[in-house]
Amino acid sequence: MTPDDVVVLIRDAVHRAVAAGDFVAELTDDAVVVERPKSREHGDYTSNIALRLAKSAGKPPRAIADAIAKALIEADGIASVDVAGPGFLNLTLAADSLGVIARSVVEQGRAYGTSSTLAGQNINLEFISANPTGPLHLGHTRWAAVGDAIGRVLTAAGAQVTREFYINDRGVQMDLFAASLQAAASGEPVPANGYHGEYIADLAAQVVAAEPEITRLNPQDQLLAFREGGYRVQLAQQQQVLDDFGTHFDVWYSERYLHSSGAVERGLNTLKEQGHTFTEDGALWLRTTDFGDDKDRVLIKSDGELTYFASDTAYYVDKRNRGFDVCIYLLGADHHGYVGRLRTVAACAGDDPESNIEVLIGQLVKIMRDGAEVRLSKRAGDIVTLTDFVAAAGVDAVRYSLSRYPADSPLTLDLGLITRRSPDNPVFYVQYAHARLSSLQRNAAELGIVRAPEPNLALLNHEREADLLGALAEFPRVVASAANLRHPHRVARYLEELAGIYHRFYDACRVLPMGDEPATDLTHARLWLCEATRVVLSNGLGLLGVSAPERM
RNA sequence: GCCCCCGUAGCUCAGUGGAUAGAGCAGUCGCCUUCUAAGCGAUUGGUCGCAGGUUCGAUCCCUGCCGGGGGCACCA
């Protein structure tokens, strides 16, 4: 019996109690909430429905709880119902209705945890979108991990997801980039406002190696060649790094293409049609103050140049024209001033900023090493890159340690801790549980034990087994809420809890027979439970893009 | 000045109105003669920044204040 099944039982019980005249109530669809109680004494599931109905029913919550309990106890699969505290309903399930969860999980396999809660939603998920002028740094790494996990969780919840990376390959930063490469190649000092990282010299050398004739070009052509050559090399490098990291994009969208394809013009036309543009001081403005911005924004400068804001606006309209219902932007904290503006853009384009656009801000990641903060500055070159981080800690540890926290709160990581590959890092705790389970199955196979096709799952009545079954049943709800809230860290936290519950089960409940003893019905029931746990750990780690090792 | 994030155990952090506020690490004490001890058990540790308000009930929602971080452009 799943939590959703319990919800249905309670709803039916309320209806029966109302029909019997015990109290008066109207149930909305989401009124009945069932939770796993914190304390084992409170049964398998608990509901506060009586407390919620008390006011409108005009009766004390405990009286309502008693009436519901009376109707509920008759339902199949319910072993006992207690009314506790101010009026909580505490349910204990019959052992067999809890045990069948194990079978259901195993049979659903990789599909267990998926749902259709977001079915029909076509979502554009844009993240990282780094300039092609340097390596990916720590801020990008956070989104590479969390953004990818959000994509996986949304997909699991039934949404159609397109991951998109916007390439800022237009604008003055590209020229600065070119000038920096040119200077580095000819051994001259990099311009003061250029890019100073050590990678610039490497990039310049790579460009020269790929196109040796570049050194003989006249300065102007050479500048152009460095810009394009550097762009190609740097972009390819970013793509390779992300590929190695396990974060894959469906669309790499170039800002140049946005302009060359006419999308900018179309976007500006859409805004004009909606009537929110005006001309002043020779510039074209968007009246974002109509929707709460503190000031209007310029689209086309008085010198005829498009602003970056114009590109962003057109890009949003273009996404919508491509058929996306929801455009999610994952941005760094330094872009938070952009959130309000993007929302007004949606409003100016005639959309609903509450539903068509969503901007998530990733707060700063601070890295401590030997008690001191590692400072990050992209242009100065003192950066921790994604590649450095992965080289130091490995893909799994980096992905996991970033995605077990909500992205919208600042984060401090101890590099020493992560690189130490010690159990301090929860990813090892979770992966270890999976490795233990895999090992156990190898041992079972060696003993010639094959899971019985018709196990007696009612035998799973040990307290630790009930804990494990209850936790397994929660997984689909965890994934759905992670998707709805765009909070994949909930999956990670859940996995840590599940791993803990499994380790405690393992400690208390022997699975395989000792010595020459034969396999019993309990052995088989527990093997189903173990495989169900392994499936959920594997699926959950998969949602975070972290591997589920069979050996450690 | 205006806007955003944060303030929970010694440290790093979970906790989208419910029961006795949790985890890991750090500290203390135990458990390997059989499935991975990268594990398990026990124990120490809290005015949930402060003050009001809403509610049967607030760490959570609202208002104000205090403290820390980040952001404001006819830049990209």
XYZ file of C-alpha atoms (C1' of nucleotides) in Angstrom:
628
model
C 0.000 0.000 0.000
C 1.444 3.341 -1.074
C 0.970 6.677 0.698
C -1.422 7.658 -2.071
C -3.493 4.573 -1.344
C -3.654 5.618 2.292
C -4.875 9.059 1.256
C -7.702 7.416 -0.665
C -8.640 5.256 2.315
C -8.811 8.256 4.605
C -10.853 10.238 2.132
C -13.329 7.382 1.872
C -13.463 7.124 5.646
C -14.243 10.839 5.940
C -17.021 10.483 3.414
C -18.483 7.551 5.312
C -18.313 9.426 8.604
C -20.060 12.405 7.034
C -22.693 10.128 5.505
C -23.252 8.597 8.928
C -23.936 12.061 10.283
C -20.909 12.180 12.584
C -19.909 15.648 11.380
C -20.231 17.979 8.436
C -17.334 18.577 6.076
C -16.426 19.239 2.494
C -13.176 17.771 1.267
C -11.079 19.547 -1.303
C -8.868 17.393 -3.521
C -5.663 18.104 -1.644
C -7.148 18.321 1.848
C -5.969 14.910 2.985
C -2.247 14.845 3.676
C -0.468 11.738 4.843
C 3.019 11.815 6.273
C 5.581 9.478 7.703
C 5.648 10.282 11.409
C 8.975 11.256 12.887
C 8.556 8.823 15.709
C 8.012 5.109 15.249
C 5.452 5.061 18.089
C 3.094 7.018 15.874
C 2.637 4.197 13.414
C 3.373 3.915 9.711
C 1.431 6.963 8.596
C -0.111 9.979 10.237
C -2.682 12.500 9.087
C -3.784 15.833 10.490
C -7.070 15.804 8.578
C -9.199 15.956 11.731
C -7.374 19.098 12.863
C -7.936 20.678 9.492
C -11.637 19.850 9.418
C -12.370 20.831 13.011
C -12.978 24.504 12.436
C -15.458 24.264 9.562
C -17.166 21.278 11.153
C -17.580 23.132 14.410
C -16.547 20.128 16.467
C -13.475 19.326 18.548
C -10.711 17.761 16.459
C -10.544 14.656 18.620
C -14.245 13.957 18.111
C -13.775 14.193 14.367
C -10.675 12.015 14.546
C -12.598 9.384 16.505
C -15.348 9.321 13.883
C -12.857 8.969 11.024
C -10.931 6.306 12.915
C -14.100 4.298 13.403
C -14.724 4.278 9.639
C -11.069 3.737 8.792
C -10.463 0.678 10.908
C -12.845 -1.296 8.695
C -10.697 -0.721 5.629
C -8.546 -3.537 4.230
C -4.863 -3.448 5.034
C -5.172 -1.236 8.102
C -3.983 -2.983 11.251
C -4.774 -0.225 13.718
C -5.799 3.402 13.953
C -4.998 5.586 16.947
C -6.118 9.075 17.763
C -3.293 10.939 19.435
C -2.385 14.342 20.733
C -4.713 17.137 19.635
C -6.335 14.867 17.031
C -3.759 13.180 14.837
C -4.764 9.946 13.161
C -1.963 7.420 13.453
C -2.214 4.409 11.186
C -0.401 1.133 11.306
C -0.599 -0.989 8.188
C -0.972 -4.740 8.116
C 2.402 -6.401 7.477
C 1.398 -7.790 4.088
C 0.064 -4.492 2.755
C 3.354 -2.862 3.667
C 5.455 -5.743 2.348
C 4.039 -5.682 -1.176
C 5.827 -2.376 -1.708
C 9.047 -4.347 -2.129
C 7.613 -6.331 -4.982
C 6.053 -3.289 -6.610
C 9.375 -1.421 -6.533
C 11.313 -4.309 -8.048
C 8.752 -4.810 -10.786
C 8.763 -1.151 -11.715
C 12.553 -1.129 -11.715
C 14.046 1.946 -13.319
C 10.587 3.464 -13.711
C 10.006 3.497 -9.953
C 9.935 7.102 -8.807
C 8.703 8.517 -12.081
C 5.282 10.078 -12.215
C 3.039 12.131 -14.430
C 2.658 15.086 -12.093
C 4.202 17.431 -14.672
C 2.934 15.590 -17.742
C 2.136 17.859 -20.653
C 4.530 20.598 -19.569
C 7.069 21.615 -22.155
C 9.936 23.158 -20.212
C 12.998 25.018 -21.398
C 15.750 24.751 -18.826
C 18.565 27.170 -19.464
C 21.647 26.994 -17.327
C 25.358 27.750 -17.163
C 25.367 29.866 -20.355
C 28.967 30.861 -19.745
C 30.787 33.284 -22.006
C 33.020 31.379 -24.450
C 35.971 33.387 -23.225
C 37.291 31.192 -20.457
C 37.007 27.944 -18.562
C 33.972 27.008 -16.505
C 34.383 28.014 -12.880
C 32.866 27.091 -9.565
C 29.617 28.991 -10.051
C 29.095 27.204 -13.356
C 29.925 23.942 -11.667
C 27.152 24.403 -9.143
C 24.629 24.801 -11.924
C 26.200 22.042 -13.990
C 25.388 19.698 -11.103
C 22.160 21.174 -9.746
C 20.758 22.297 -13.092
C 21.318 18.899 -14.587
C 19.686 17.268 -11.567
C 16.705 19.606 -11.912
C 16.417 18.489 -15.526
C 16.505 14.837 -14.530
C 13.947 15.316 -11.773
C 11.595 17.266 -14.047
C 11.842 14.539 -16.642
C 11.089 11.923 -14.004
C 7.989 13.896 -13.064
C 6.768 13.594 -16.628
C 7.730 16.981 -18.051
C 9.233 17.348 -21.497
C 12.545 19.072 -20.833
C 14.946 20.818 -23.190
C 18.292 21.716 -21.645
C 19.714 24.763 -23.239
C 23.035 26.558 -23.077
C 23.078 30.133 -24.359
C 26.396 31.112 -25.882
C 27.231 34.772 -25.415
C 29.340 34.914 -28.561
C 28.580 38.524 -29.395
C 29.537 41.827 -27.819
C 32.579 43.666 -26.576
C 33.773 40.877 -24.287
C 34.551 38.870 -27.422
C 36.776 41.687 -28.680
C 38.529 41.941 -25.344
C 39.014 38.217 -25.486
C 40.528 38.519 -28.976
C 42.849 41.323 -27.942
C 43.998 39.312 -24.933
C 44.793 36.273 -27.092
C 46.606 38.360 -29.660
C 48.699 40.043 -27.007
C 49.524 36.752 -25.319
C 50.532 35.166 -28.642
C 52.956 37.938 -29.425
C 54.351 38.120 -25.913
C 52.896 41.552 -25.216
C 51.115 42.515 -22.013
C 47.406 41.806 -21.997
C 45.223 44.955 -22.153
C 44.267 46.233 -18.704
C 40.583 45.415 -19.124
C 41.282 42.141 -20.928
C 41.408 38.558 -19.709
C 44.412 37.809 -17.568
C 44.122 34.167 -16.644
C 46.955 31.848 -17.401
C 44.642 29.937 -19.680
C 44.809 32.846 -22.150
C 48.399 32.019 -23.097
C 47.477 28.340 -23.496
C 44.499 29.192 -25.641
C 46.551 31.540 -27.792
C 49.118 28.797 -28.317
C 46.389 26.346 -29.297
C 44.955 28.796 -31.802
C 48.368 29.383 -33.311
C 49.051 25.654 -33.453
C 45.778 25.057 -35.274
C 46.294 27.957 -37.672
C 50.032 28.676 -38.005
C 49.422 31.207 -40.768
C 47.712 33.438 -38.224
C 51.052 35.007 -37.287
C 51.467 36.425 -40.777
C 48.084 38.159 -40.970
C 47.762 41.926 -40.728
C 46.818 43.042 -37.185
C 43.139 43.567 -37.934
C 42.590 40.209 -39.643
C 44.710 38.609 -36.983
C 42.505 40.012 -34.236
C 39.469 38.566 -35.975
C 41.198 35.222 -36.439
C 42.117 35.070 -32.758
C 38.562 35.908 -31.799
C 37.067 33.152 -33.928
C 39.803 30.643 -33.283
C 39.755 31.269 -29.544
C 35.980 31.048 -29.521
C 36.011 27.674 -31.262
C 38.663 26.197 -28.994
C 37.138 27.558 -25.789
C 33.606 26.486 -26.655
C 34.757 23.017 -27.637
C 36.611 22.792 -24.361
C 33.535 23.798 -22.357
C 31.479 21.233 -24.227
C 34.031 18.530 -23.584
C 34.312 19.387 -19.901
C 30.548 19.289 -19.441
C 30.317 16.068 -21.371
C 32.896 14.483 -19.077
C 30.946 15.839 -16.132
C 27.814 14.069 -17.333
C 25.838 17.216 -18.039
C 24.441 17.167 -21.552
C 22.608 19.894 -23.390
C 19.969 19.456 -26.051
C 20.483 22.898 -27.524
C 23.541 25.138 -27.710
C 21.991 28.431 -28.679
C 24.253 31.096 -30.133
C 23.564 34.758 -29.564
C 24.899 35.408 -33.056
C 22.303 33.053 -34.435
C 19.645 34.898 -32.479
C 20.554 37.978 -34.471
C 21.236 36.370 -37.859
C 18.040 34.331 -37.811
C 15.892 37.413 -37.445
C 14.745 36.358 -33.970
C 15.761 39.695 -32.495
C 13.647 41.573 -34.970
C 10.730 39.255 -34.370
C 11.126 39.650 -30.622
C 11.165 43.431 -30.809
C 8.105 43.337 -33.033
C 6.253 41.240 -30.502
C 7.005 43.813 -27.829
C 5.916 46.669 -30.075
C 2.675 44.853 -30.867
C 2.004 44.465 -27.180
C 2.338 48.240 -26.920
C 4.995 48.507 -24.249
C 7.764 50.214 -26.227
C 8.401 53.921 -26.747
C 11.032 56.198 -28.231
C 12.840 58.817 -26.170
C 16.147 60.670 -26.602
C 16.635 58.782 -29.848
C 16.559 55.398 -28.102
C 13.945 52.645 -28.137
C 12.765 51.759 -24.642
C 10.715 49.020 -23.088
C 8.277 50.330 -20.510
C 9.078 47.725 -17.884
C 7.757 50.081 -15.198
C 4.275 49.033 -16.381
C 5.013 45.798 -14.554
C 6.806 46.986 -11.482
C 10.386 47.595 -12.620
C 11.983 50.648 -10.957
C 12.928 52.133 -14.311
C 12.345 51.575 -18.000
C 14.996 49.767 -20.003
C 16.682 50.595 -23.280
C 16.402 48.145 -26.166
C 18.114 50.128 -28.917
C 20.625 52.774 -27.909
C 20.565 56.224 -29.455
C 23.556 55.222 -31.578
C 21.478 52.446 -33.134
C 23.209 49.598 -31.287
C 21.123 46.909 -29.631
C 21.579 46.513 -25.907
C 22.282 43.208 -24.307
C 18.854 43.525 -22.771
C 17.367 43.525 -26.272
C 19.050 40.193 -26.983
C 17.762 38.714 -23.768
C 14.280 39.935 -24.459
C 14.297 38.536 -27.976
C 15.729 35.290 -26.689
C 12.851 34.896 -24.277
C 10.275 35.568 -26.998
C 12.090 33.114 -29.246
C 11.878 30.389 -26.606
C 8.169 30.920 -26.308
C 7.831 30.849 -30.089
C 9.594 27.503 -30.048
C 6.694 26.175 -28.015
C 7.936 26.133 -24.439
C 5.275 26.645 -21.777
C 7.757 27.390 -19.050
C 11.168 28.997 -19.437
C 13.364 28.304 -16.446
C 16.534 30.353 -16.057
C 19.211 29.273 -13.659
C 21.411 32.273 -12.983
C 24.313 33.175 -10.746
C 23.849 35.441 -7.757
C 25.535 38.285 -9.625
C 22.591 38.292 -12.029
C 19.911 38.573 -9.423
C 19.200 42.155 -10.463
C 18.063 40.587 -13.692
C 15.265 38.545 -12.185
C 12.734 41.338 -11.964
C 13.608 42.529 -15.430
C 13.186 39.124 -17.009
C 9.803 38.802 -15.391
C 8.734 42.163 -16.725
C 9.950 41.072 -20.146
C 7.542 38.163 -20.001
C 4.759 40.492 -18.948
C 5.626 42.978 -21.714
C 5.509 40.128 -24.225
C 1.963 39.396 -23.146
C 2.808 36.365 -21.006
C 2.065 35.519 -17.418
C 5.234 36.096 -15.393
C 3.875 33.800 -12.702
C 3.723 30.741 -14.917
C 5.650 31.225 -18.152
C 8.951 32.310 -16.685
C 10.877 31.186 -13.672
C 14.249 32.460 -12.558
C 16.277 30.564 -9.994
C 19.318 32.161 -8.446
C 22.336 30.137 -7.440
C 24.000 31.727 -4.461
C 27.733 31.858 -4.061
C 29.792 28.796 -3.428
C 32.696 29.474 -1.168
C 35.523 27.018 -1.015
C 37.693 26.714 2.027
C 41.113 25.165 1.872
C 43.211 24.792 4.997
C 40.873 27.161 6.806
C 41.255 29.942 4.240
C 38.876 30.918 1.513
C 39.932 30.202 -2.046
C 39.217 33.427 -3.893
C 37.595 33.404 -7.281
C 38.071 35.963 -9.970
C 37.581 34.891 -13.534
C 39.469 37.708 -15.171
C 42.340 37.722 -12.750
C 42.933 34.070 -13.391
C 42.819 33.019 -9.759
C 39.972 30.635 -10.318
C 38.868 27.208 -9.317
C 37.649 25.621 -12.507
C 35.229 22.778 -12.892
C 38.106 20.733 -14.215
C 40.284 21.476 -11.171
C 37.477 20.612 -8.827
C 36.738 17.332 -10.569
C 40.423 16.438 -10.739
C 40.655 16.954 -6.991
C 37.482 15.178 -5.908
C 36.060 13.140 -8.777
C 32.822 13.639 -10.681
C 30.606 11.788 -8.206
C 31.795 13.670 -5.134
C 31.606 17.054 -6.864
C 28.146 16.464 -8.268
C 26.839 15.059 -5.043
C 28.354 17.592 -2.678
C 26.901 20.409 -4.758
C 23.481 18.927 -5.349
C 22.758 17.977 -1.750
C 22.176 21.658 -0.939
C 19.500 23.995 -2.261
C 21.120 26.270 -4.841
C 19.442 29.381 -3.506
C 21.355 29.432 -0.272
C 25.004 30.306 0.054
C 27.279 27.335 0.430
C 30.643 26.791 1.991
C 32.508 23.647 1.054
C 35.702 22.426 2.611
C 37.886 21.357 -0.274
C 40.054 19.346 2.076
C 37.046 17.369 3.191
C 35.815 16.632 -0.298
C 39.187 15.741 -1.697
C 39.963 13.483 1.241
C 37.553 10.837 -0.078
C 36.563 10.009 3.443
C 33.191 9.032 4.881
C 32.721 12.666 5.879
C 31.319 13.030 2.416
C 27.779 11.624 2.406
C 28.077 10.430 -1.157
C 30.275 7.600 0.071
C 27.721 6.669 2.703
C 24.998 6.375 0.060
C 27.178 4.671 -2.521
C 28.443 2.276 0.097
C 24.893 1.147 0.817
C 24.494 0.368 -2.854
C 27.800 -1.476 -2.983
C 26.828 -3.492 0.077
C 23.564 -4.488 -1.544
C 25.326 -5.458 -4.745
C 27.805 -7.540 -2.801
C 24.997 -9.260 -0.975
C 23.393 -10.209 -4.266
C 26.660 -11.572 -5.578
C 26.922 -13.721 -2.482
C 23.349 -14.909 -2.874
C 24.117 -15.918 -6.451
C 27.189 -17.826 -5.309
C 25.035 -19.719 -2.839
C 22.702 -20.546 -5.709
C 19.846 -18.585 -4.181
C 17.444 -17.096 -6.701
C 14.687 -14.781 -5.508
C 11.451 -16.760 -5.275
C 8.845 -15.526 -7.761
C 6.062 -15.625 -5.152
C 7.609 -14.378 -1.894
C 5.661 -14.194 1.353
C 6.192 -10.489 1.966
C 4.039 -10.487 5.083
C 7.108 -11.958 6.806
C 8.733 -8.530 6.594
C 7.384 -7.500 9.973
C 10.564 -6.579 11.809
C 10.629 -2.965 12.906
C 13.671 -2.241 10.728
C 11.952 -3.867 7.771
C 8.872 -1.735 8.242
C 11.095 1.352 8.405
C 12.761 0.361 5.169
C 9.500 -0.406 3.372
C 7.990 2.867 4.499
C 11.025 4.769 3.242
C 10.927 3.006 -0.123
C 7.278 3.963 -0.505
C 8.178 7.634 -0.045
C 10.484 7.821 -3.046
C 7.928 8.811 -5.708
C 6.633 11.617 -3.504
C 10.163 12.835 -2.878
C 10.915 12.947 -6.586
C 7.634 14.708 -7.367
C 8.202 17.366 -4.727
C 11.814 17.802 -5.839
C 10.480 18.471 -9.339
C 7.691 20.786 -8.256
C 9.990 22.848 -6.070
C 13.016 22.534 -8.366
C 14.854 21.222 -5.315
C 16.796 18.117 -6.275
C 18.667 18.260 -2.976
C 15.598 16.642 -1.482
C 16.476 13.510 -3.405
C 19.994 13.552 -1.971
C 18.767 14.049 1.586
C 16.251 11.291 1.105
C 18.949 8.929 -0.155
C 21.069 9.624 2.903
C 18.127 8.769 5.100
C 17.346 5.648 3.093
C 20.973 4.525 3.217
C 20.947 4.983 6.984
C 17.751 2.979 7.355
C 19.224 0.256 5.187
C 22.469 0.111 7.171
C 20.448 -0.266 10.360
C 18.317 -2.969 8.763
C 21.484 -4.730 7.660
C 22.832 -4.555 11.167
C 19.696 -6.065 12.701
C 18.402 -8.443 10.041
C 20.518 -11.211 8.608
C 19.571 -11.761 4.978
C 21.520 -14.772 3.720
C 21.561 -18.123 5.506
C 24.488 -18.862 7.831
C 26.802 -21.746 6.993
C 24.947 -24.737 5.608
C 21.495 -23.564 6.587
C 18.912 -23.557 3.812
C 17.296 -20.445 2.420
C 13.969 -19.794 4.116
C 10.866 -17.882 3.081
C 12.245 -15.012 5.127
C 15.487 -15.149 3.126
C 13.502 -14.705 -0.057
C 11.291 -11.959 1.315
C 14.397 -10.072 2.452
C 16.061 -10.519 -0.910
C 13.079 -8.792 -2.486
C 13.378 -6.017 0.069
C 17.096 -5.696 -0.645
C 16.614 -5.550 -4.388
C 13.893 -2.917 -3.931
C 16.292 -0.849 -1.843
C 19.034 -1.234 -4.409
C 16.660 -0.106 -7.162
C 15.683 3.037 -5.268
C 19.283 3.921 -4.383
C 20.281 3.410 -7.982
C 17.372 5.420 -9.365
C 17.910 8.196 -6.838
C 21.626 8.489 -7.521
C 20.778 8.467 -11.213
C 18.590 11.526 -10.724
C 21.652 13.318 -9.369
C 23.912 12.067 -12.123
C 25.964 10.130 -9.599
C 27.034 6.551 -10.183
C 25.763 3.618 -8.148
C 28.873 1.430 -7.784
C 28.592 -2.320 -7.362
C 31.934 -2.499 -5.593
C 33.834 -0.055 -3.441
C 18.886 54.664 -0.694
C 16.319 50.380 -3.170
C 16.283 44.947 -4.236
C 17.752 39.546 -3.435
C 19.838 35.486 -0.279
C 21.121 34.021 4.602
C 20.909 33.859 10.365
C 18.772 26.610 13.510
C 24.071 22.328 18.125
C 31.321 23.899 18.599
C 31.586 23.456 12.575
C 28.893 22.541 7.700
C 23.852 22.344 6.939
C 18.449 19.812 6.469
C 13.600 20.940 8.095
C 7.453 24.418 1.747
C 1.733 25.445 9.770
C 1.837 19.952 13.484
C 3.425 15.777 18.328
C 9.747 15.549 22.279
C 13.429 20.788 16.244
C 17.102 16.748 13.045
C 21.738 14.803 10.125
C 26.927 14.611 9.264
C 31.447 16.120 11.323
C 33.925 17.281 16.027
C 33.783 15.105 21.661
C 32.916 10.676 25.064
C 31.803 5.197 25.634
C 30.754 0.490 23.384
C 30.074 -3.567 19.043
C 33.795 -7.441 13.895
C 34.028 -16.488 15.382
C 30.218 -15.790 8.797
C 25.958 -11.296 4.003
C 31.566 -4.981 2.696
C 33.346 -1.912 10.332
C 33.439 3.233 4.224
C 28.974 0.025 9.149
C 25.922 -0.119 13.878
C 24.482 1.243 19.107
C 24.774 4.655 23.310
C 25.969 9.575 25.008
C 27.255 15.094 25.315
C 25.568 19.496 22.870
C 19.731 24.390 21.216
C 16.663 31.490 24.379
C 15.579 28.082 15.920
C 19.163 36.404 15.467
C 15.523 40.006 18.402
C 10.436 41.971 19.101
C 5.475 42.051 17.809
C 1.265 39.871 14.825
C -1.927 35.900 12.365
C -3.408 30.614 14.067
C -6.226 25.421 17.895
C -0.865 25.174 16.875
C 4.858 29.222 14.118
C 11.860 27.442 12.973
C 8.172 27.872 8.821
C 3.361 32.909 7.153
C 3.094 38.773 7.966
C 5.449 43.533 9.965
C 9.577 46.005 12.132
C 14.541 45.838 13.849
C 19.764 43.744 14.324
C 23.821 41.068 11.962
C 26.464 38.591 7.460
C 26.806 38.107 2.018
C 25.464 39.761 -2.950
C 23.360 43.233 -6.548
C 21.999 48.448 -8.853
C 24.440 51.032 -15.738
C 21.996 53.755 -22.883
C 28.049 47.415 -19.435
C 28.367 42.488 -21.349
